[in-house]
Short mmCIF file of C-alpha atoms in Angstrom, two decimals:
data_model
loop_
_atom_site.label_atom_id
_atom_site.label_comp_id
_atom_site.label_asym_id
_atom_site.label_seq_id
_atom_site.Cartn_x
_atom_site.Cartn_y
_atom_site.Cartn_z
CA MET A 1 82.11 88.21 6.85
CA THR A 2 85.01 88.46 8.64
CA ARG A 3 85.89 91.99 10.29
CA ILE A 4 88.99 92.41 7.52
CA ASN A 5 86.39 91.81 4.79
CA CYS A 6 84.05 93.96 6.54
CA ILE A 7 86.03 96.91 6.91
CA LEU A 8 87.52 96.66 2.94
CA ALA A 9 83.39 96.57 1.95
CA GLY A 10 83.39 99.44 3.58
CA LEU A 11 86.31 101.45 1.77
CA LEU A 12 84.74 99.87 -1.79
CA LEU A 13 81.38 101.56 -1.14
CA SER A 14 82.76 104.46 0.23
CA PRO A 15 85.45 105.33 2.67
CA ALA A 16 83.77 108.50 3.71
CA LEU A 17 80.93 106.06 5.42
CA LEU A 18 83.61 103.97 6.61
CA VAL A 19 82.02 102.92 10.27
CA PRO A 20 83.34 100.40 12.64
CA CYS A 21 81.89 96.38 11.76
CA ALA A 22 80.58 94.25 14.67
CA ALA A 23 83.06 91.57 16.08
CA ALA A 24 81.67 88.39 14.78
CA PRO A 25 80.10 86.77 18.19
CA LEU A 26 83.10 83.78 19.42
CA THR A 27 81.42 80.74 20.02
CA PHE A 28 82.04 78.40 22.44
CA ASP A 29 83.88 75.80 19.59
CA ALA A 30 85.73 78.68 18.55
CA TYR A 31 87.47 79.67 21.79
CA LEU A 32 87.96 75.94 22.56
CA SER A 33 89.94 75.34 19.55
CA ALA A 34 91.86 78.64 20.33
CA VAL A 35 92.52 77.29 24.31
CA GLU A 36 93.49 74.29 22.17
CA ALA A 37 96.34 75.60 19.65
CA ASN A 38 97.41 78.28 22.22
CA SER A 39 97.44 77.48 25.70
CA LEU A 40 100.80 77.35 27.68
CA GLU A 41 100.26 74.60 29.85
CA LEU A 42 99.16 72.37 26.80
CA GLN A 43 102.45 73.04 25.20
CA ALA A 44 104.50 72.67 28.17
CA GLN A 45 102.69 69.36 28.51
CA GLN A 46 103.33 68.23 24.64
CA GLN A 47 106.70 68.38 25.50
CA SER A 48 107.14 65.02 27.47
CA ILE A 49 105.86 63.23 23.76
CA THR A 50 108.60 64.79 22.22
CA SER A 51 110.55 63.28 25.23
CA ALA A 52 109.26 59.83 25.01
CA ARG A 53 110.05 59.75 20.97
CA ALA A 54 113.30 60.35 21.78
CA GLY A 55 113.48 57.96 23.90
CA ILE A 56 113.04 55.15 20.80
CA GLY A 57 116.19 56.22 19.49
CA ILE A 58 117.66 55.77 22.98
CA ALA A 59 116.46 52.55 22.86
CA GLY A 60 117.99 51.58 19.43
CA LEU A 61 121.17 52.17 20.33
CA ARG A 62 123.46 49.46 20.39
CA PRO A 63 126.71 48.80 22.73
CA ASP A 64 129.86 50.81 22.21
CA PRO A 65 132.65 48.97 20.77
CA GLU A 66 136.04 49.43 23.31
CA PHE A 67 139.50 50.38 21.36
CA THR A 68 142.52 49.39 23.70
CA LEU A 69 145.83 49.63 23.32
CA GLY A 70 149.19 48.88 24.78
CA ALA A 71 152.60 49.03 24.44
CA ALA A 72 155.75 47.16 26.46
CA ARG A 73 159.43 47.45 25.87
CA GLU A 74 161.98 45.19 24.82
CA THR A 75 164.71 44.86 27.89
CA VAL A 76 167.55 44.34 25.15
CA ARG A 77 170.02 47.28 24.62
CA SER A 78 170.61 47.57 21.49
CA VAL A 79 172.80 50.08 20.06
CA GLU A 80 170.25 51.87 17.73
CA HIS A 81 167.09 51.54 19.27
CA ARG A 82 165.38 49.42 22.26
CA PRO A 83 162.57 47.86 20.61
CA VAL A 84 158.54 48.38 21.57
CA THR A 85 155.47 45.61 20.76
CA TRP A 86 152.50 47.28 20.44
CA THR A 87 148.92 45.16 21.38
CA PRO A 88 146.00 46.99 19.91
CA ALA A 89 142.50 45.41 20.38
CA LEU A 90 139.12 46.04 19.53
CA SER A 91 136.43 44.23 22.14
CA MET A 92 132.58 45.01 22.19
CA ALA A 93 129.58 42.92 23.91
CA ILE A 94 126.60 41.12 21.92
CA GLU A 95 123.29 41.50 23.45
CA THR A 96 121.36 38.58 23.78
CA GLY A 97 118.05 37.67 24.99
CA GLY A 98 116.62 40.70 22.65
CA LYS A 99 117.59 43.03 24.56
CA ARG A 100 117.05 45.73 22.18
CA ALA A 101 113.79 44.65 20.66
CA ALA A 102 112.41 44.81 24.11
CA ARG A 103 113.90 48.20 24.91
CA LEU A 104 112.06 49.38 21.59
CA LYS A 105 109.28 48.18 22.64
CA ALA A 106 109.04 49.46 25.89
CA ALA A 107 109.95 53.03 24.59
CA GLN A 108 107.53 52.22 22.34
CA SER A 109 104.84 52.16 24.54
CA ASN A 110 105.83 54.89 26.68
CA VAL A 111 105.28 57.23 23.97
CA VAL A 112 101.82 55.49 23.75
CA LEU A 113 101.83 56.42 27.76
CA ALA A 114 102.92 60.21 26.97
CA GLU A 115 100.25 60.88 24.34
CA GLU A 116 97.48 59.38 26.45
CA THR A 117 98.21 61.50 29.51
CA VAL A 118 98.73 64.57 27.32
CA ALA A 119 95.08 63.80 26.02
CA GLY A 120 94.00 63.60 29.50
CA PHE A 121 95.13 67.18 30.54
CA ARG A 122 93.98 68.15 27.49
CA ASN A 123 90.38 67.50 28.47
CA GLU A 124 90.66 69.02 32.18
CA LEU A 125 91.41 71.98 30.06
CA TYR A 126 88.39 71.51 27.87
CA GLY A 127 86.55 71.10 31.21
CA THR A 128 88.10 74.54 33.25
CA ALA A 129 87.35 76.45 29.66
CA ALA A 130 83.72 75.16 29.99
CA ALA A 131 83.50 76.49 33.28
CA ALA A 132 85.06 80.04 32.51
CA TYR A 133 82.84 80.25 29.41
CA THR A 134 79.42 79.19 30.75
CA GLU A 135 80.28 81.69 33.55
CA ALA A 136 80.58 84.70 31.42
CA CYS A 137 77.94 84.04 29.43
CA ARG A 138 75.51 83.62 32.91
CA THR A 139 77.49 86.72 34.30
CA ARG A 140 76.41 88.52 31.35
CA ASP A 141 73.10 87.68 30.90
CA VAL A 142 72.60 88.70 34.93
CA VAL A 143 73.69 92.06 33.84
CA ALA A 144 71.10 92.31 30.80
CA ARG A 145 68.71 91.76 33.15
CA LYS A 146 68.87 93.84 36.05
CA GLU A 147 69.74 96.73 33.53
CA GLN A 148 65.88 95.75 32.53
CA THR A 149 65.12 96.05 35.75
CA LEU A 150 67.32 99.46 35.77
CA ALA A 151 65.34 100.73 33.65
CA ALA A 152 62.09 99.37 34.62
CA LEU A 153 62.73 101.35 37.85
CA SER A 154 63.88 104.29 36.77
CA LYS A 155 60.74 104.65 35.02
CA VAL A 156 58.85 104.35 38.00
CA VAL A 157 60.63 106.97 39.65
CA GLU A 158 60.19 109.55 36.49
CA ALA A 159 56.14 108.42 36.82
CA ASN A 160 56.26 109.13 40.68
CA GLY A 161 57.75 112.89 39.96
CA VAL A 162 55.39 113.32 37.76
CA ARG A 163 52.32 112.33 40.02
CA ARG A 164 53.68 113.88 43.24
CA LYS A 165 53.61 117.38 41.64
CA ALA A 166 49.89 116.12 40.68
CA GLY A 167 49.46 115.36 44.43
CA ASP A 168 48.61 111.53 43.03
CA VAL A 169 51.45 110.05 45.82
CA GLY A 170 53.25 111.57 48.39
CA GLY A 171 56.83 111.94 49.11
CA ILE A 172 57.75 109.25 51.30
CA GLU A 173 56.32 107.13 48.23
CA LEU A 174 58.71 109.17 45.44
CA LEU A 175 61.64 108.93 48.27
CA GLN A 176 60.54 105.20 48.20
CA SER A 177 61.06 104.37 44.76
CA ARG A 178 64.32 106.74 44.42
CA VAL A 179 66.24 104.49 47.15
CA GLU A 180 65.23 101.15 45.30
CA ARG A 181 66.30 102.39 41.94
CA ASP A 182 69.98 103.78 43.78
CA GLN A 183 70.53 100.54 45.27
CA PHE A 184 69.89 98.45 42.49
CA GLN A 185 72.44 100.61 40.31
CA ALA A 186 74.87 99.62 43.31
CA GLU A 187 73.95 95.78 42.41
CA LEU A 188 74.44 96.65 38.50
CA ALA A 189 77.76 97.57 39.22
CA GLN A 190 78.31 94.48 41.08
CA ALA A 191 76.99 92.31 38.52
CA ARG A 192 79.19 94.44 35.40
CA SER A 193 82.21 93.76 37.94
CA GLU A 194 81.64 89.90 38.38
CA ALA A 195 81.05 90.09 34.26
CA ASP A 196 83.94 91.64 33.72
CA SER A 197 86.10 89.55 35.94
CA ALA A 198 83.98 86.11 33.94
CA MET A 199 85.51 87.65 30.44
CA LEU A 200 88.84 88.28 31.95
CA ASN A 201 88.98 84.44 33.16
CA LEU A 202 88.45 83.10 29.72
CA SER A 203 92.52 84.69 29.17
CA PRO A 204 94.25 81.79 31.04
CA PRO A 205 93.19 78.99 29.53
CA LEU A 206 94.38 80.90 26.03
CA GLY A 207 98.30 81.27 27.54
CA ARG A 208 97.28 85.10 26.22
CA GLN A 209 95.00 87.81 26.85
CA LEU A 210 91.50 87.25 25.11
CA ASP A 211 91.65 90.49 23.59
CA THR A 212 94.53 89.38 21.44
CA LEU A 213 92.90 86.96 19.81
CA PHE A 214 89.43 87.67 19.61
CA PRO A 215 89.04 91.71 19.78
CA GLN A 216 85.99 92.96 20.92
CA ALA A 217 84.54 89.05 21.35
CA GLN A 218 80.68 89.08 21.89
CA LEU A 219 79.89 85.21 23.45
CA ALA A 220 77.52 82.95 21.63
CA CYS A 221 75.47 81.73 24.38
CA ASP A 222 72.70 79.82 22.48
CA LEU A 223 73.13 76.08 24.18
CA ALA A 224 72.59 73.31 22.40
CA ALA A 225 70.75 71.23 23.13
CA TYR A 226 72.72 67.45 23.58
CA ASP A 227 71.23 64.33 22.73
CA ASP A 228 70.15 62.02 25.82
CA LYS A 229 71.56 58.20 25.33
CA ASP A 230 71.09 55.08 27.58
CA ALA A 231 73.63 54.46 29.47
CA SER A 232 73.69 51.31 27.87
CA VAL A 233 75.32 53.31 25.17
CA LEU A 234 77.15 55.64 27.13
CA VAL A 235 79.17 53.39 29.50
CA PRO A 236 80.51 51.29 26.57
CA GLN A 237 82.04 54.61 24.40
CA ALA A 238 83.24 55.75 27.70
CA LEU A 239 85.84 52.67 28.54
CA ASN A 240 86.65 53.41 25.09
CA ALA A 241 87.63 56.35 25.03
CA ARG A 242 87.50 57.99 28.36
CA SER A 243 91.67 59.39 29.14
CA ASP A 244 91.47 58.01 32.47
CA VAL A 245 90.93 54.30 31.34
CA ARG A 246 93.30 54.96 27.93
CA ILE A 247 95.94 56.20 30.54
CA ALA A 248 95.38 53.24 32.84
CA ARG A 249 95.80 50.75 29.62
CA ALA A 250 98.56 52.63 28.50
CA ALA A 251 100.72 52.06 31.35
CA LEU A 252 99.23 48.72 32.17
CA ASP A 253 101.24 47.62 28.35
CA ASN A 254 104.22 50.08 29.37
CA LEU A 255 104.88 48.37 32.87
CA ARG A 256 104.74 44.94 30.53
CA ASP A 257 106.81 45.75 28.54
CA GLY A 258 109.02 47.17 31.27
CA ALA A 259 108.79 43.71 32.82
CA ALA A 260 109.57 42.02 29.64
CA LEU A 261 112.74 44.08 28.85
CA VAL A 262 113.29 43.13 33.00
CA ARG A 263 114.03 38.97 32.41
CA ALA A 264 116.01 40.09 28.74
CA ASN A 265 118.47 42.10 30.56
CA ARG A 266 118.88 39.08 33.25
CA SER A 267 120.45 37.43 29.69
CA VAL A 268 124.35 37.64 29.94
CA ASP A 269 126.05 39.90 27.28
CA PRO A 270 129.43 37.74 26.20
CA THR A 271 131.99 40.45 24.69
CA VAL A 272 134.17 39.50 21.85
CA THR A 273 137.94 40.98 21.59
CA VAL A 274 139.75 41.19 18.27
CA GLY A 275 143.26 41.84 19.51
CA LEU A 276 147.17 42.89 17.30
CA SER A 277 150.31 42.01 18.51
CA ALA A 278 152.87 43.78 16.77
CA ALA A 279 156.85 43.09 17.89
CA ARG A 280 159.30 45.09 15.89
CA GLY A 281 162.40 43.24 14.89
CA TYR A 282 165.93 44.45 16.18
CA ALA A 283 169.98 43.22 15.98
CA ASP A 284 171.96 41.17 17.99
CA GLY A 285 172.57 42.99 21.45
CA VAL A 286 173.20 42.13 25.23
CA ASP A 287 171.20 42.15 27.90
CA GLY A 288 172.06 43.79 31.22
CA SER A 289 174.25 41.49 32.63
CA GLY A 290 176.43 41.84 29.62
CA ASN A 291 175.19 38.42 28.58
CA PRO A 292 174.87 38.60 24.37
CA VAL A 293 171.17 38.32 22.52
CA ASP A 294 170.18 36.86 19.82
CA GLY A 295 168.25 39.22 17.18
CA ALA A 296 164.82 38.56 16.86
CA PRO A 297 163.25 39.63 12.93
CA ARG A 298 159.15 41.24 13.24
CA SER A 299 156.65 39.26 14.14
CA ARG A 300 152.54 40.36 13.70
CA ALA A 301 149.80 37.76 15.65
CA LEU A 302 145.98 38.05 15.56
CA SER A 303 144.28 37.19 18.62
CA LEU A 304 140.11 36.55 18.93
CA SER A 305 138.87 35.83 22.72
CA LEU A 306 135.49 36.03 24.24
CA ALA A 307 134.46 36.39 27.25
CA ILE A 308 131.51 35.15 29.05
CA PRO A 309 130.34 36.45 32.84
CA ILE A 310 129.32 33.92 35.22
CA PRO A 311 125.45 35.14 35.98
CA LEU A 312 125.91 34.28 40.07
CA SER A 313 124.05 37.57 40.28
CA ARG A 314 121.48 36.02 38.36
CA ARG A 315 119.98 33.46 41.20
CA ASP A 316 118.28 36.89 43.13
CA HIS A 317 115.04 37.32 41.51
CA GLY A 318 114.00 40.39 43.26
CA ASP A 319 113.87 42.70 39.87
CA VAL A 320 111.90 40.15 38.10
CA VAL A 321 109.59 40.11 40.93
CA GLN A 322 109.40 44.12 41.14
CA ALA A 323 108.66 44.48 37.46
CA GLU A 324 105.61 41.81 37.73
CA ALA A 325 104.58 43.07 40.89
CA GLY A 326 104.50 47.10 39.44
CA VAL A 327 102.12 44.73 36.35
CA THR A 328 99.96 43.39 38.79
CA GLN A 329 99.10 47.18 40.30
CA ALA A 330 98.36 48.33 36.98
CA MET A 331 96.09 45.51 36.13
CA LEU A 332 94.26 46.77 39.19
CA ALA A 333 94.73 50.11 38.28
CA LEU A 334 92.82 49.12 35.30
CA ARG A 335 90.13 47.78 36.96
CA GLN A 336 89.63 50.68 39.25
CA ALA A 337 89.50 53.26 36.62
CA GLU A 338 86.89 51.13 34.37
CA LEU A 339 84.56 51.07 37.82
CA LYS A 340 85.02 55.26 37.86
CA ALA A 341 84.22 55.30 34.51
CA GLU A 342 81.11 53.85 34.31
CA THR A 343 80.47 55.17 38.10
CA GLU A 344 81.02 58.51 37.11
CA VAL A 345 79.04 58.11 33.62
CA ARG A 346 75.55 57.14 35.16
CA THR A 347 76.10 59.96 37.98
CA ALA A 348 76.60 62.91 35.06
CA GLN A 349 74.25 61.56 33.18
CA ARG A 350 71.07 61.45 36.30
CA GLN A 351 73.26 65.34 37.77
CA TRP A 352 72.17 66.15 33.48
CA ARG A 353 68.90 64.66 33.58
CA SER A 354 68.04 66.33 36.73
CA ALA A 355 69.62 69.80 35.60
CA GLN A 356 67.38 69.63 32.43
CA GLU A 357 63.97 69.27 34.25
CA ARG A 358 64.98 71.83 36.71
CA LEU A 359 65.81 74.35 33.41
CA ALA A 360 62.81 73.15 32.13
CA ARG A 361 60.69 74.11 35.29
CA TYR A 362 61.85 77.65 35.23
CA ARG A 363 61.60 78.39 31.06
CA ASP A 364 58.61 76.94 30.77
CA GLY A 365 56.66 78.01 33.52
CA VAL A 366 58.07 79.79 36.98
CA LEU A 367 59.79 82.56 34.62
CA GLN A 368 56.18 83.45 32.52
CA ASP A 369 54.01 83.13 35.76
CA ALA A 370 56.86 85.40 37.55
CA GLN A 371 56.47 88.06 34.76
CA LYS A 372 52.75 88.15 34.56
CA VAL A 373 52.60 89.04 38.08
CA VAL A 374 55.34 91.98 37.54
CA ASP A 375 53.21 92.99 34.56
CA GLY A 376 50.27 93.26 36.20
CA MET A 377 51.20 94.57 39.60
CA ARG A 378 52.76 97.14 37.31
CA LEU A 379 49.81 97.79 36.06
CA SER A 380 47.65 97.87 38.86
CA TYR A 381 50.25 100.42 40.80
CA VAL A 382 49.77 102.97 37.89
CA LYS A 383 46.00 103.04 38.38
CA GLY A 384 46.62 103.32 41.95
CA ASN A 385 45.49 99.69 42.88
CA ALA A 386 48.21 98.71 44.63
CA SER A 387 51.28 100.52 46.39
CA LEU A 388 54.80 100.81 46.23
CA LEU A 389 55.27 98.01 47.99
CA GLU A 390 53.54 95.28 46.66
CA TRP A 391 54.94 96.42 42.91
CA LEU A 392 58.69 96.20 44.14
CA ALA A 393 58.35 92.58 46.04
CA ALA A 394 56.67 91.19 42.56
CA GLN A 395 60.14 92.88 41.03
CA HIS A 396 62.00 91.85 43.15
CA SER A 397 60.59 88.10 43.00
CA ALA A 398 61.12 87.65 39.26
CA ASP A 399 64.49 88.88 39.46
CA ASP A 400 65.16 85.88 42.05
CA ALA A 401 63.13 83.98 39.19
CA TRP A 402 65.30 85.50 36.61
CA GLN A 403 68.64 84.73 38.36
CA ALA A 404 67.58 81.46 39.58
CA TYR A 405 66.94 80.43 35.67
CA LEU A 406 70.65 81.62 34.52
CA GLN A 407 71.75 79.76 37.22
CA ALA A 408 70.50 76.51 36.17
CA ARG A 409 70.86 77.08 32.91
CA ALA A 410 74.66 77.46 33.87
CA ASP A 411 74.23 74.25 35.82
CA ALA A 412 72.72 72.87 33.21
CA ALA A 413 75.56 73.47 30.75
CA ILE A 414 77.85 72.79 32.77
CA ALA A 415 76.27 68.95 33.52
CA SER A 416 76.49 68.66 29.69
CA THR A 417 79.71 69.57 30.05
CA GLN A 418 80.46 66.58 32.30
CA LEU A 419 78.47 64.18 30.84
CA GLN A 420 80.50 64.51 27.45
CA LEU A 421 83.82 64.35 28.96
CA ALA A 422 82.80 61.74 31.27
CA ILE A 423 81.94 59.55 27.64
CA GLY A 424 85.85 60.41 26.56
CA GLN A 425 83.88 63.64 23.95
CA ARG A 426 85.13 66.36 23.13
CA PRO A 427 82.18 68.95 25.66
CA ARG A 428 79.83 71.30 23.06
CA LEU A 429 77.54 73.76 24.75
#
């Protein structure tokens, strides 16, 4: 049950018996979902998708019409007025060559590229979060193991104190056991500090402090086994789902659409102009020299004109060459990304298998044998058949084996994460 439900249940049973509820274990999947929902870096990257989508509306715009207005005053001097001829005109460029359709297609492929780029960043964020979670689990288990060892050393010190009073051991042996215990306490304090730092490192991927989302979080560090598959199955999956390959494909499509837009822009756009000439009438009068001038009636004239640019600049094909060169580069980059994906999948699979074998050796053999040696040496020391140094050496050896086992387990988890990311899969531990 959740923390809120647990508190409510306590209130219903008896407020006087209300006790704090234990926090639910924080699984890796829940942590990863929280990272995906709250990461500030991911939210910043997603703004590029919003910007790219706005580009579709911009690409669909047509050329704005242009309105011009001219005025001409007659030179005739009239007693009543000096007539003015108004010439309003409306002109608009007509796009040819499918420019608007090419712009829209290029803008849409740019949205796809932005989405794939954000997906690639999300996968990188997955890797960072998985590494932080795995390290937090490892350091927590290191602290737990060192606490067990410290408890064993403390019992030895207490036993040696009793035996010293009984005369079974000397003062040097008692001091030696105390030195080992006190020194191990310092190591335990260092391990706790590292564990606290590892927990703090879970916050940056979240975009906020871990305690604000998961108060008193206890990590669920039970790592699930990853199902091994043949490389012939994993490689095609990686080529379809891997983020860098999808980004390379989207970039190629975007550059192809850009090249098509460049070719469409080479077609000339005629300009159509519709105008009106309006002249006001005037009465008989005289000109500037005093000569008589006959009056004129009011007049209206509609005009239509078509202006077609002469495409002399189109003789140079540099823009097309540049666009096609970009497409060629993108094609080569896609092939390189596919080759890199196949190589990394095979490498990650081998590293994962190697990490699993190393982990199995510690789990199925080394740890059990080391613990048997410690237990036997402790019993021999209590009976007086072994020295303190022999028991301490066995204890240190077992602790080293445990530290190596915990590191091997963390390495196996990281290798599993890297393999899943290499095939374009959302990681799970």
